């Protein structure tokens, strides 16, 4: 910073390292003293919750993993919360991924957070989800929207075995599941536009219900589908996940992360206010524009 | 023979027929056409499986070339890239007969290298966004002011602290996201969809030279 600068000019040209440290320290504060602020429930979260409440043990839901490990912080808690709700309702679950090759890691993380999901060969007790009977995992399927369309038409044209090499016809859950007509709901968790693929290829052609658990940024792009009746619900990033945890009564990672969301959002707004005070004061004195 | 197959007209004909039938099959319920389109889709899906392999081989080729030629400023990164591809591939080979998502030799680099790096990358963007917001979000004009105010309200609405500050923040946020932005987003989606159809038609009639010349091997 040059000499002779006013306090407003200095404020406007503040070193970015100071901003980084301010954010870093602020984010650390909730770990010392959690805020634990109450969360209200958005309409779209309620809608998804209510829709899943209409499903039962004879229904099959596809959970589409369309986010990589880098987006776990925002997408995984919501994905886990919805999976837990499906387990509570006894709904059969198919997991697959058409967008990210690292989805095996996400599946591992989901299994670690939902102990009822028993892997192949693991003994399943009462209340557990037996692999192949109550849930199945197909891993990564290449091909983008073409594959999504093809899965809607005929799952067996694309998939011959599950992730573990078991032929699809030997999986009890898949016995009567062959196309989008046999699926009640697709929940797509995405950092991109995979939700659009399912709306176009599953909802429009077969009437399958679609919902999205996206990063917060995706929420705005998905809302037109919800308002047009093409989607049954949506969760808005980590906030939506926290709302869903509250709805199913199982508080988890999203609720814990909300403190960081509170602090970071408030800090950004305070910073913007200070930046604009600096801007107007500098402009009034005929400084930089 | 190969020169005939590389002619743009051949590519245009194939693209046009496939595109026309696919569109027809989407909108009209003609079983014969739908069966044919399903076959096209299966074919495309299988091609995309091979594309994953092709991507691996192409990346390996590029990095082997860089290592062999000692391309300045690049070759040592190419060694890391090449080994990052090769080692998990070789480690997973014995598992091909019975795939598992819990094989330690395969999951270790993912769990202890890839996952932390991915999380760190995503977290780091928060710091950049914070710094960028401080420098860029200035009320320089009426439009910028509207954007700034709406952005702040949405941010406050997305965090529970907004409700604590003022209990009407969620209402305003809901209106902005459910009503205020929807017309713009609808317009964007519809125009983008029309743009895709227009692009497709241009490809089908051969007006999109970049695609047709690429199809003919012109690059």
GROMACS .gro file of C-alpha atoms in nm:
model
  508
    1UNK     CA    1   0.000   0.000   0.000
    2UNK     CA    2   0.136   0.334  -0.101
    3UNK     CA    3   0.189   0.627   0.136
    4UNK     CA    4  -0.069   0.905   0.137
    5UNK     CA    5  -0.358   0.665   0.086
    6UNK     CA    6  -0.671   0.738   0.285
    7UNK     CA    7  -0.819   0.478   0.516
    8UNK     CA    8  -1.095   0.416   0.258
    9UNK     CA    9  -0.846   0.351  -0.020
   10UNK     CA   10  -0.654   0.116   0.205
   11UNK     CA   11  -0.975  -0.063   0.294
   12UNK     CA   12  -1.063  -0.108  -0.073
   13UNK     CA   13  -0.723  -0.248  -0.160
   14UNK     CA   14  -0.687  -0.477   0.139
   15UNK     CA   15  -0.438  -0.761   0.095
   16UNK     CA   16  -0.612  -1.086   0.003
   17UNK     CA   17  -0.407  -1.276   0.261
   18UNK     CA   18  -0.584  -1.077   0.535
   19UNK     CA   19  -0.918  -1.185   0.387
   20UNK     CA   20  -0.806  -1.547   0.375
   21UNK     CA   21  -0.696  -1.538   0.739
   22UNK     CA   22  -1.020  -1.368   0.844
   23UNK     CA   23  -1.222  -1.644   0.677
   24UNK     CA   24  -0.999  -1.920   0.811
   25UNK     CA   25  -1.021  -1.794   1.172
   26UNK     CA   26  -1.396  -1.733   1.144
   27UNK     CA   27  -1.456  -2.085   1.014
   28UNK     CA   28  -1.258  -2.225   1.307
   29UNK     CA   29  -1.469  -2.043   1.569
   30UNK     CA   30  -1.777  -2.272   1.551
   31UNK     CA   31  -1.552  -2.567   1.635
   32UNK     CA   32  -1.475  -2.393   1.966
   33UNK     CA   33  -1.831  -2.279   2.029
   34UNK     CA   34  -2.102  -2.422   1.797
   35UNK     CA   35  -2.386  -2.184   1.710
   36UNK     CA   36  -2.658  -2.446   1.660
   37UNK     CA   37  -2.909  -2.208   1.498
   38UNK     CA   38  -3.258  -2.341   1.410
   39UNK     CA   39  -3.332  -2.436   1.048
   40UNK     CA   40  -3.662  -2.380   0.871
   41UNK     CA   41  -3.767  -2.627   0.602
   42UNK     CA   42  -3.793  -2.521   0.237
   43UNK     CA   43  -4.095  -2.621   0.027
   44UNK     CA   44  -3.887  -2.834  -0.210
   45UNK     CA   45  -3.733  -3.035   0.075
   46UNK     CA   46  -4.078  -3.100   0.224
   47UNK     CA   47  -4.205  -3.205  -0.118
   48UNK     CA   48  -3.933  -3.468  -0.160
   49UNK     CA   49  -3.984  -3.591   0.197
   50UNK     CA   50  -4.359  -3.621   0.145
   51UNK     CA   51  -4.315  -3.803  -0.185
   52UNK     CA   52  -4.078  -4.062  -0.033
   53UNK     CA   53  -4.329  -4.109   0.249
   54UNK     CA   54  -4.573  -4.240  -0.012
   55UNK     CA   55  -4.328  -4.517  -0.113
   56UNK     CA   56  -4.301  -4.858   0.045
   57UNK     CA   57  -4.118  -5.193   0.034
   58UNK     CA   58  -4.258  -5.283  -0.309
   59UNK     CA   59  -4.117  -4.971  -0.472
   60UNK     CA   60  -3.777  -4.927  -0.633
   61UNK     CA   61  -3.582  -4.600  -0.632
   62UNK     CA   62  -3.267  -4.515  -0.829
   63UNK     CA   63  -3.006  -4.309  -0.645
   64UNK     CA   64  -2.777  -4.163  -0.909
   65UNK     CA   65  -2.433  -4.058  -0.782
   66UNK     CA   66  -2.335  -3.766  -1.003
   67UNK     CA   67  -2.077  -3.597  -0.783
   68UNK     CA   68  -1.712  -3.662  -0.718
   69UNK     CA   69  -1.528  -3.671  -0.389
   70UNK     CA   70  -1.446  -3.301  -0.420
   71UNK     CA   71  -1.818  -3.224  -0.371
   72UNK     CA   72  -1.872  -3.459  -0.077
   73UNK     CA   73  -1.894  -3.166   0.160
   74UNK     CA   74  -2.202  -3.033  -0.019
   75UNK     CA   75  -2.370  -3.333  -0.182
   76UNK     CA   76  -2.290  -3.636   0.033
   77UNK     CA   77  -2.487  -3.539   0.349
   78UNK     CA   78  -2.807  -3.489   0.148
   79UNK     CA   79  -2.749  -3.811  -0.046
   80UNK     CA   80  -2.699  -4.000   0.280
   81UNK     CA   81  -3.005  -3.838   0.445
   82UNK     CA   82  -3.233  -3.936   0.154
   83UNK     CA   83  -3.084  -4.289   0.150
   84UNK     CA   84  -3.155  -4.317   0.523
   85UNK     CA   85  -3.513  -4.211   0.464
   86UNK     CA   86  -3.553  -4.476   0.194
   87UNK     CA   87  -3.412  -4.735   0.435
   88UNK     CA   88  -3.656  -4.618   0.702
   89UNK     CA   89  -3.940  -4.671   0.454
   90UNK     CA   90  -3.808  -5.011   0.340
   91UNK     CA   91  -3.786  -4.893  -0.023
   92UNK     CA   92  -3.560  -5.095  -0.258
   93UNK     CA   93  -3.260  -4.892  -0.378
   94UNK     CA   94  -3.050  -4.908  -0.695
   95UNK     CA   95  -2.726  -4.706  -0.687
   96UNK     CA   96  -2.540  -4.620  -1.005
   97UNK     CA   97  -2.339  -4.339  -1.160
   98UNK     CA   98  -2.322  -4.205  -1.514
   99UNK     CA   99  -2.099  -3.906  -1.452
  100UNK     CA  100  -1.806  -3.967  -1.218
  101UNK     CA  101  -1.553  -4.247  -1.232
  102UNK     CA  102  -1.474  -4.209  -0.860
  103UNK     CA  103  -1.826  -4.308  -0.753
  104UNK     CA  104  -1.695  -4.626  -0.584
  105UNK     CA  105  -1.548  -4.401  -0.316
  106UNK     CA  106  -1.881  -4.227  -0.270
  107UNK     CA  107  -2.059  -4.561  -0.244
  108UNK     CA  108  -1.809  -4.668   0.022
  109UNK     CA  109  -1.874  -4.343   0.209
  110UNK     CA  110  -2.252  -4.398   0.191
  111UNK     CA  111  -2.213  -4.754   0.322
  112UNK     CA  112  -1.993  -4.629   0.605
  113UNK     CA  113  -2.262  -4.379   0.709
  114UNK     CA  114  -2.559  -4.617   0.677
  115UNK     CA  115  -2.469  -4.933   0.868
  116UNK     CA  116  -2.792  -5.104   0.756
  117UNK     CA  117  -2.657  -5.126   0.399
  118UNK     CA  118  -2.480  -5.462   0.409
  119UNK     CA  119  -2.235  -5.540   0.131
  120UNK     CA  120  -2.221  -5.863  -0.073
  121UNK     CA  121  -2.165  -6.161   0.150
  122UNK     CA  122  -2.218  -5.966   0.471
  123UNK     CA  123  -2.478  -6.114   0.709
  124UNK     CA  124  -2.794  -5.902   0.732
  125UNK     CA  125  -2.998  -5.900   1.050
  126UNK     CA  126  -3.348  -5.764   1.112
  127UNK     CA  127  -3.378  -5.409   0.981
  128UNK     CA  128  -3.066  -5.445   0.765
  129UNK     CA  129  -3.059  -5.402   0.390
  130UNK     CA  130  -2.941  -5.724   0.230
  131UNK     CA  131  -2.732  -5.673  -0.082
  132UNK     CA  132  -2.904  -5.789  -0.397
  133UNK     CA  133  -3.241  -5.817  -0.225
  134UNK     CA  134  -3.295  -5.469  -0.082
  135UNK     CA  135  -3.026  -5.272  -0.259
  136UNK     CA  136  -2.776  -5.307  -0.541
  137UNK     CA  137  -2.483  -5.110  -0.678
  138UNK     CA  138  -2.388  -5.096  -1.046
  139UNK     CA  139  -2.087  -4.861  -1.031
  140UNK     CA  140  -1.986  -4.624  -1.310
  141UNK     CA  141  -2.162  -4.645  -1.646
  142UNK     CA  142  -2.005  -4.447  -1.930
  143UNK     CA  143  -2.203  -4.261  -2.194
  144UNK     CA  144  -2.370  -3.955  -2.041
  145UNK     CA  145  -2.722  -3.870  -2.155
  146UNK     CA  146  -2.730  -4.146  -2.418
  147UNK     CA  147  -2.679  -4.400  -2.141
  148UNK     CA  148  -2.945  -4.234  -1.926
  149UNK     CA  149  -3.189  -4.267  -2.218
  150UNK     CA  150  -3.086  -4.625  -2.277
  151UNK     CA  151  -3.127  -4.716  -1.909
  152UNK     CA  152  -3.478  -4.574  -1.925
  153UNK     CA  153  -3.563  -4.797  -2.224
  154UNK     CA  154  -3.397  -5.119  -2.117
  155UNK     CA  155  -3.158  -5.152  -1.825
  156UNK     CA  156  -3.038  -5.492  -1.947
  157UNK     CA  157  -2.916  -5.343  -2.275
  158UNK     CA  158  -2.659  -5.146  -2.076
  159UNK     CA  159  -2.594  -5.352  -1.766
  160UNK     CA  160  -2.516  -5.721  -1.765
  161UNK     CA  161  -2.371  -5.748  -1.414
  162UNK     CA  162  -2.359  -5.541  -1.096
  163UNK     CA  163  -2.038  -5.384  -0.970
  164UNK     CA  164  -1.929  -5.714  -0.813
  165UNK     CA  165  -1.977  -5.920  -1.128
  166UNK     CA  166  -2.309  -6.082  -1.035
  167UNK     CA  167  -2.523  -6.131  -1.349
  168UNK     CA  168  -2.822  -5.896  -1.339
  169UNK     CA  169  -3.068  -6.185  -1.381
  170UNK     CA  170  -2.932  -6.345  -1.064
  171UNK     CA  171  -3.002  -6.033  -0.854
  172UNK     CA  172  -3.342  -6.077  -0.683
  173UNK     CA  173  -3.408  -5.701  -0.668
  174UNK     CA  174  -3.370  -5.670  -1.046
  175UNK     CA  175  -3.607  -5.958  -1.126
  176UNK     CA  176  -3.897  -5.728  -1.213
  177UNK     CA  177  -3.697  -5.416  -1.292
  178UNK     CA  178  -3.621  -5.362  -1.656
  179UNK     CA  179  -3.687  -5.001  -1.749
  180UNK     CA  180  -3.790  -4.659  -1.616
  181UNK     CA  181  -4.148  -4.788  -1.593
  182UNK     CA  182  -4.043  -5.011  -1.303
  183UNK     CA  183  -3.879  -4.728  -1.108
  184UNK     CA  184  -4.086  -4.500  -0.884
  185UNK     CA  185  -3.832  -4.227  -0.831
  186UNK     CA  186  -3.487  -4.118  -0.946
  187UNK     CA  187  -3.292  -3.908  -0.699
  188UNK     CA  188  -3.002  -3.751  -0.880
  189UNK     CA  189  -2.727  -3.597  -0.672
  190UNK     CA  190  -2.525  -3.375  -0.897
  191UNK     CA  191  -2.277  -3.096  -0.940
  192UNK     CA  192  -2.373  -3.056  -1.306
  193UNK     CA  193  -2.675  -3.100  -1.529
  194UNK     CA  194  -2.741  -3.472  -1.486
  195UNK     CA  195  -3.078  -3.389  -1.329
  196UNK     CA  196  -3.178  -3.245  -1.667
  197UNK     CA  197  -3.091  -3.579  -1.832
  198UNK     CA  198  -3.330  -3.766  -1.604
  199UNK     CA  199  -3.607  -3.508  -1.652
  200UNK     CA  200  -3.570  -3.532  -2.032
  201UNK     CA  201  -3.524  -3.908  -2.063
  202UNK     CA  202  -3.710  -4.053  -1.762
  203UNK     CA  203  -3.976  -3.803  -1.656
  204UNK     CA  204  -4.081  -3.682  -1.999
  205UNK     CA  205  -4.084  -4.023  -2.170
  206UNK     CA  206  -4.191  -4.257  -1.891
  207UNK     CA  207  -4.338  -4.032  -1.622
  208UNK     CA  208  -4.086  -4.147  -1.359
  209UNK     CA  209  -4.064  -3.904  -1.069
  210UNK     CA  210  -3.733  -3.713  -1.051
  211UNK     CA  211  -3.572  -3.522  -0.765
  212UNK     CA  212  -3.236  -3.355  -0.726
  213UNK     CA  213  -2.984  -3.315  -0.447
  214UNK     CA  214  -2.751  -3.063  -0.601
  215UNK     CA  215  -2.492  -2.813  -0.498
  216UNK     CA  216  -2.665  -2.490  -0.392
  217UNK     CA  217  -2.578  -2.328  -0.724
  218UNK     CA  218  -2.776  -2.596  -0.911
  219UNK     CA  219  -3.092  -2.524  -0.717
  220UNK     CA  220  -3.181  -2.221  -0.927
  221UNK     CA  221  -3.141  -2.412  -1.252
  222UNK     CA  222  -3.355  -2.703  -1.129
  223UNK     CA  223  -3.641  -2.498  -0.981
  224UNK     CA  224  -3.814  -2.440  -1.319
  225UNK     CA  225  -3.858  -2.820  -1.348
  226UNK     CA  226  -4.008  -2.836  -1.000
  227UNK     CA  227  -4.247  -2.553  -1.074
  228UNK     CA  228  -4.349  -2.712  -1.402
  229UNK     CA  229  -4.438  -3.032  -1.216
  230UNK     CA  230  -4.151  -3.225  -1.375
  231UNK     CA  231  -3.970  -3.282  -1.045
  232UNK     CA  232  -4.106  -3.391  -0.709
  233UNK     CA  233  -3.852  -3.208  -0.495
  234UNK     CA  234  -3.502  -3.073  -0.457
  235UNK     CA  235  -3.248  -3.022  -0.182
  236UNK     CA  236  -3.044  -2.702  -0.187
  237UNK     CA  237  -2.684  -2.799  -0.111
  238UNK     CA  238  -2.577  -2.842   0.248
  239UNK     CA  239  -2.869  -2.632   0.370
  240UNK     CA  240  -3.117  -2.868   0.204
  241UNK     CA  241  -2.934  -3.165   0.350
  242UNK     CA  242  -2.962  -3.016   0.701
  243UNK     CA  243  -3.334  -2.961   0.643
  244UNK     CA  244  -3.373  -3.324   0.539
  245UNK     CA  245  -3.179  -3.449   0.841
  246UNK     CA  246  -3.423  -3.251   1.055
  247UNK     CA  247  -3.720  -3.398   0.868
  248UNK     CA  248  -3.609  -3.761   0.915
  249UNK     CA  249  -3.496  -3.692   1.271
  250UNK     CA  250  -3.136  -3.804   1.217
  251UNK     CA  251  -2.898  -3.513   1.264
  252UNK     CA  252  -2.565  -3.563   1.088
  253UNK     CA  253  -2.287  -3.396   0.894
  254UNK     CA  254  -2.507  -3.134   0.728
  255UNK     CA  255  -2.638  -3.000   1.058
  256UNK     CA  256  -2.282  -2.978   1.188
  257UNK     CA  257  -2.165  -2.800   0.871
  258UNK     CA  258  -2.435  -2.533   0.897
  259UNK     CA  259  -2.227  -2.330   1.143
  260UNK     CA  260  -1.956  -2.294   0.880
  261UNK     CA  261  -2.223  -2.188   0.631
  262UNK     CA  262  -2.358  -1.927   0.873
  263UNK     CA  263  -2.019  -1.779   0.952
  264UNK     CA  264  -1.888  -1.777   0.594
  265UNK     CA  265  -2.203  -1.623   0.445
  266UNK     CA  266  -2.219  -1.355   0.714
  267UNK     CA  267  -1.851  -1.275   0.672
  268UNK     CA  268  -1.887  -1.240   0.294
  269UNK     CA  269  -2.178  -0.999   0.341
  270UNK     CA  270  -1.988  -0.793   0.599
  271UNK     CA  271  -1.690  -0.784   0.362
  272UNK     CA  272  -1.910  -0.668   0.074
  273UNK     CA  273  -2.055  -0.390   0.291
  274UNK     CA  274  -1.706  -0.271   0.392
  275UNK     CA  275  -1.587  -0.290   0.031
  276UNK     CA  276  -1.878  -0.075  -0.083
  277UNK     CA  277  -1.831   0.181   0.197
  278UNK     CA  278  -1.471   0.208   0.083
  279UNK     CA  279  -1.581   0.239  -0.280
  280UNK     CA  280  -1.832   0.518  -0.216
  281UNK     CA  281  -1.606   0.713   0.018
  282UNK     CA  282  -1.318   0.691  -0.231
  283UNK     CA  283  -1.544   0.793  -0.521
  284UNK     CA  284  -1.682   1.088  -0.326
  285UNK     CA  285  -1.330   1.215  -0.279
  286UNK     CA  286  -1.265   1.177  -0.654
  287UNK     CA  287  -1.054   0.861  -0.622
  288UNK     CA  288  -1.064   0.541  -0.820
  289UNK     CA  289  -1.383   0.446  -1.002
  290UNK     CA  290  -1.228  -4.664  -5.038
  291UNK     CA  291  -1.095  -4.481  -4.734
  292UNK     CA  292  -1.108  -4.150  -4.918
  293UNK     CA  293  -1.477  -4.211  -4.991
  294UNK     CA  294  -1.550  -4.288  -4.626
  295UNK     CA  295  -1.375  -3.967  -4.522
  296UNK     CA  296  -1.594  -3.750  -4.738
  297UNK     CA  297  -1.804  -3.498  -4.538
  298UNK     CA  298  -2.118  -3.611  -4.722
  299UNK     CA  299  -2.090  -3.959  -4.570
  300UNK     CA  300  -2.063  -3.813  -4.223
  301UNK     CA  301  -2.353  -3.573  -4.289
  302UNK     CA  302  -2.570  -3.857  -4.417
  303UNK     CA  303  -2.506  -4.078  -4.111
  304UNK     CA  304  -2.551  -3.789  -3.866
  305UNK     CA  305  -2.866  -3.671  -4.042
  306UNK     CA  306  -3.031  -4.015  -4.050
  307UNK     CA  307  -2.946  -4.096  -3.688
  308UNK     CA  308  -3.053  -3.754  -3.567
  309UNK     CA  309  -3.377  -3.756  -3.763
  310UNK     CA  310  -3.476  -4.103  -3.644
  311UNK     CA  311  -3.383  -4.025  -3.284
  312UNK     CA  312  -3.595  -3.711  -3.284
  313UNK     CA  313  -3.882  -3.895  -3.452
  314UNK     CA  314  -3.861  -4.178  -3.199
  315UNK     CA  315  -3.869  -3.932  -2.910
  316UNK     CA  316  -4.189  -3.762  -3.021
  317UNK     CA  317  -4.381  -4.040  -3.203
  318UNK     CA  318  -4.471  -4.388  -3.085
  319UNK     CA  319  -4.375  -4.599  -3.387
  320UNK     CA  320  -4.240  -4.933  -3.255
  321UNK     CA  321  -4.011  -5.005  -3.552
  322UNK     CA  322  -3.846  -4.663  -3.526
  323UNK     CA  323  -3.821  -4.688  -3.148
  324UNK     CA  324  -3.649  -5.028  -3.180
  325UNK     CA  325  -3.403  -4.883  -3.428
  326UNK     CA  326  -3.335  -4.581  -3.204
  327UNK     CA  327  -3.285  -4.817  -2.908
  328UNK     CA  328  -3.026  -5.001  -3.116
  329UNK     CA  329  -2.854  -4.667  -3.194
  330UNK     CA  330  -2.851  -4.583  -2.825
  331UNK     CA  331  -2.707  -4.921  -2.731
  332UNK     CA  332  -2.443  -4.877  -2.998
  333UNK     CA  333  -2.358  -4.525  -2.872
  334UNK     CA  334  -2.342  -4.648  -2.512
  335UNK     CA  335  -2.102  -4.927  -2.607
  336UNK     CA  336  -1.890  -4.685  -2.807
  337UNK     CA  337  -1.870  -4.462  -2.499
  338UNK     CA  338  -1.741  -4.759  -2.296
  339UNK     CA  339  -1.460  -4.790  -2.546
  340UNK     CA  340  -1.410  -4.412  -2.530
  341UNK     CA  341  -1.305  -4.451  -2.166
  342UNK     CA  342  -1.036  -4.693  -2.279
  343UNK     CA  343  -0.943  -4.465  -2.566
  344UNK     CA  344  -0.909  -4.176  -2.320
  345UNK     CA  345  -0.671  -4.381  -2.106
  346UNK     CA  346  -0.461  -4.487  -2.406
  347UNK     CA  347  -0.453  -4.136  -2.553
  348UNK     CA  348  -0.348  -3.983  -2.222
  349UNK     CA  349  -0.080  -4.251  -2.183
  350UNK     CA  350   0.048  -4.184  -2.536
  351UNK     CA  351   0.070  -3.808  -2.479
  352UNK     CA  352   0.258  -3.847  -2.152
  353UNK     CA  353   0.494  -4.115  -2.285
  354UNK     CA  354   0.573  -3.878  -2.571
  355UNK     CA  355   0.645  -3.594  -2.325
  356UNK     CA  356   0.869  -3.818  -2.115
  357UNK     CA  357   1.059  -3.952  -2.418
  358UNK     CA  358   1.114  -3.604  -2.561
  359UNK     CA  359   1.184  -3.444  -2.222
  360UNK     CA  360   0.937  -3.168  -2.312
  361UNK     CA  361   1.059  -2.864  -2.113
  362UNK     CA  362   0.849  -2.780  -1.809
  363UNK     CA  363   0.616  -3.074  -1.866
  364UNK     CA  364   0.795  -3.408  -1.872
  365UNK     CA  365   0.830  -3.453  -1.495
  366UNK     CA  366   0.457  -3.387  -1.449
  367UNK     CA  367   0.395  -3.638  -1.726
  368UNK     CA  368   0.585  -3.901  -1.522
  369UNK     CA  369   0.350  -3.838  -1.228
  370UNK     CA  370   0.045  -3.848  -1.455
  371UNK     CA  371   0.156  -4.164  -1.633
  372UNK     CA  372   0.238  -4.349  -1.311
  373UNK     CA  373  -0.092  -4.230  -1.160
  374UNK     CA  374  -0.271  -4.400  -1.448
  375UNK     CA  375  -0.051  -4.707  -1.473
  376UNK     CA  376  -0.014  -4.812  -1.109
  377UNK     CA  377  -0.388  -4.829  -1.023
  378UNK     CA  378  -0.448  -5.002  -1.356
  379UNK     CA  379  -0.186  -5.270  -1.288
  380UNK     CA  380  -0.301  -5.299  -0.927
  381UNK     CA  381  -0.658  -5.357  -1.038
  382UNK     CA  382  -0.575  -5.616  -1.306
  383UNK     CA  383  -0.596  -5.918  -1.072
  384UNK     CA  384  -0.936  -5.790  -0.958
  385UNK     CA  385  -1.093  -5.782  -1.305
  386UNK     CA  386  -1.232  -6.134  -1.263
  387UNK     CA  387  -1.401  -6.041  -0.935
  388UNK     CA  388  -1.430  -5.662  -0.899
  389UNK     CA  389  -1.455  -5.515  -0.553
  390UNK     CA  390  -1.477  -5.163  -0.424
  391UNK     CA  391  -1.285  -5.257  -0.113
  392UNK     CA  392  -0.951  -5.373  -0.257
  393UNK     CA  393  -0.688  -5.193  -0.045
  394UNK     CA  394  -0.419  -5.167  -0.314
  395UNK     CA  395  -0.669  -4.997  -0.541
  396UNK     CA  396  -0.850  -4.781  -0.288
  397UNK     CA  397  -0.546  -4.662  -0.089
  398UNK     CA  398  -0.432  -4.396  -0.342
  399UNK     CA  399  -0.791  -4.285  -0.380
  400UNK     CA  400  -0.865  -4.269  -0.007
  401UNK     CA  401  -0.541  -4.106   0.101
  402UNK     CA  402  -0.434  -3.900  -0.200
  403UNK     CA  403  -0.723  -3.833  -0.436
  404UNK     CA  404  -0.997  -3.775  -0.177
  405UNK     CA  405  -0.804  -3.528   0.043
  406UNK     CA  406  -0.680  -3.343  -0.267
  407UNK     CA  407  -1.033  -3.320  -0.405
  408UNK     CA  408  -1.174  -3.194  -0.076
  409UNK     CA  409  -0.892  -2.942  -0.041
  410UNK     CA  410  -0.947  -2.815  -0.395
  411UNK     CA  411  -1.318  -2.759  -0.334
  412UNK     CA  412  -1.256  -2.595   0.004
  413UNK     CA  413  -0.992  -2.363  -0.142
  414UNK     CA  414  -1.241  -2.214  -0.384
  415UNK     CA  415  -1.426  -2.067  -0.084
  416UNK     CA  416  -1.127  -1.846  -0.009
  417UNK     CA  417  -1.101  -1.729  -0.369
  418UNK     CA  418  -1.474  -1.657  -0.385
  419UNK     CA  419  -1.448  -1.456  -0.063
  420UNK     CA  420  -1.163  -1.246  -0.200
  421UNK     CA  421  -1.332  -1.207  -0.539
  422UNK     CA  422  -1.662  -1.100  -0.378
  423UNK     CA  423  -1.477  -0.834  -0.179
  424UNK     CA  424  -1.321  -0.688  -0.493
  425UNK     CA  425  -1.595  -0.737  -0.752
  426UNK     CA  426  -1.926  -0.683  -0.569
  427UNK     CA  427  -1.936  -0.304  -0.594
  428UNK     CA  428  -2.252  -0.098  -0.648
  429UNK     CA  429  -2.111   0.073  -0.959
  430UNK     CA  430  -2.445   0.095  -1.140
  431UNK     CA  431  -2.814   0.029  -1.084
  432UNK     CA  432  -2.784  -0.322  -1.234
  433UNK     CA  433  -2.481  -0.403  -1.021
  434UNK     CA  434  -2.665  -0.276  -0.712
  435UNK     CA  435  -2.968  -0.496  -0.783
  436UNK     CA  436  -2.737  -0.796  -0.833
  437UNK     CA  437  -2.549  -0.716  -0.514
  438UNK     CA  438  -2.861  -0.677  -0.300
  439UNK     CA  439  -3.024  -0.991  -0.444
  440UNK     CA  440  -2.701  -1.187  -0.394
  441UNK     CA  441  -2.673  -1.079  -0.032
  442UNK     CA  442  -3.038  -1.167   0.037
  443UNK     CA  443  -3.000  -1.512  -0.120
  444UNK     CA  444  -2.682  -1.572   0.080
  445UNK     CA  445  -2.855  -1.470   0.400
  446UNK     CA  446  -3.157  -1.681   0.306
  447UNK     CA  447  -2.944  -1.989   0.247
  448UNK     CA  448  -2.786  -1.967   0.592
  449UNK     CA  449  -2.999  -2.005   0.907
  450UNK     CA  450  -2.832  -1.694   1.048
  451UNK     CA  451  -3.040  -1.490   0.802
  452UNK     CA  452  -3.359  -1.592   0.984
  453UNK     CA  453  -3.202  -1.493   1.313
  454UNK     CA  454  -3.116  -1.147   1.180
  455UNK     CA  455  -3.463  -1.091   1.031
  456UNK     CA  456  -3.744  -1.346   1.017
  457UNK     CA  457  -3.861  -1.223   0.674
  458UNK     CA  458  -3.532  -1.317   0.506
  459UNK     CA  459  -3.648  -1.674   0.416
  460UNK     CA  460  -3.966  -1.532   0.260
  461UNK     CA  461  -3.766  -1.292   0.045
  462UNK     CA  462  -3.516  -1.566  -0.043
  463UNK     CA  463  -3.797  -1.805  -0.142
  464UNK     CA  464  -3.954  -1.540  -0.362
  465UNK     CA  465  -3.621  -1.462  -0.529
  466UNK     CA  466  -3.542  -1.829  -0.597
  467UNK     CA  467  -3.889  -1.966  -0.670
  468UNK     CA  468  -4.040  -1.667  -0.852
  469UNK     CA  469  -3.791  -1.389  -0.919
  470UNK     CA  470  -3.526  -1.590  -1.101
  471UNK     CA  471  -3.752  -1.850  -1.260
  472UNK     CA  472  -3.857  -1.654  -1.572
  473UNK     CA  473  -3.494  -1.583  -1.656
  474UNK     CA  474  -3.393  -1.944  -1.597
  475UNK     CA  475  -3.687  -2.073  -1.802
  476UNK     CA  476  -3.595  -1.841  -2.087
  477UNK     CA  477  -3.234  -1.958  -2.063
  478UNK     CA  478  -3.331  -2.327  -2.063
  479UNK     CA  479  -3.573  -2.292  -2.352
  480UNK     CA  480  -3.338  -2.087  -2.568
  481UNK     CA  481  -3.052  -2.326  -2.491
  482UNK     CA  482  -3.273  -2.621  -2.595
  483UNK     CA  483  -3.371  -2.443  -2.916
  484UNK     CA  484  -3.004  -2.365  -2.973
  485UNK     CA  485  -2.918  -2.734  -2.941
  486UNK     CA  486  -3.189  -2.826  -3.193
  487UNK     CA  487  -3.061  -2.555  -3.428
  488UNK     CA  488  -2.704  -2.678  -3.389
  489UNK     CA  489  -2.821  -3.033  -3.455
  490UNK     CA  490  -2.997  -2.929  -3.772
  491UNK     CA  491  -2.687  -2.744  -3.888
  492UNK     CA  492  -2.483  -3.059  -3.831
  493UNK     CA  493  -2.743  -3.268  -4.014
  494UNK     CA  494  -2.742  -3.046  -4.322
  495UNK     CA  495  -2.366  -3.006  -4.316
  496UNK     CA  496  -2.363  -2.635  -4.236
  497UNK     CA  497  -2.149  -2.685  -3.925
  498UNK     CA  498  -1.814  -2.709  -4.098
  499UNK     CA  499  -1.611  -2.768  -3.781
  500UNK     CA  500  -1.800  -3.089  -3.715
  501UNK     CA  501  -1.814  -3.217  -4.071
  502UNK     CA  502  -1.448  -3.147  -4.143
  503UNK     CA  503  -1.355  -3.317  -3.815
  504UNK     CA  504  -1.564  -3.613  -3.921
  505UNK     CA  505  -1.373  -3.618  -4.246
  506UNK     CA  506  -1.043  -3.613  -4.062
  507UNK     CA  507  -0.974  -3.249  -4.130
  508UNK     CA  508  -0.922  -3.154  -3.765
   0.00000   0.00000   0.00000
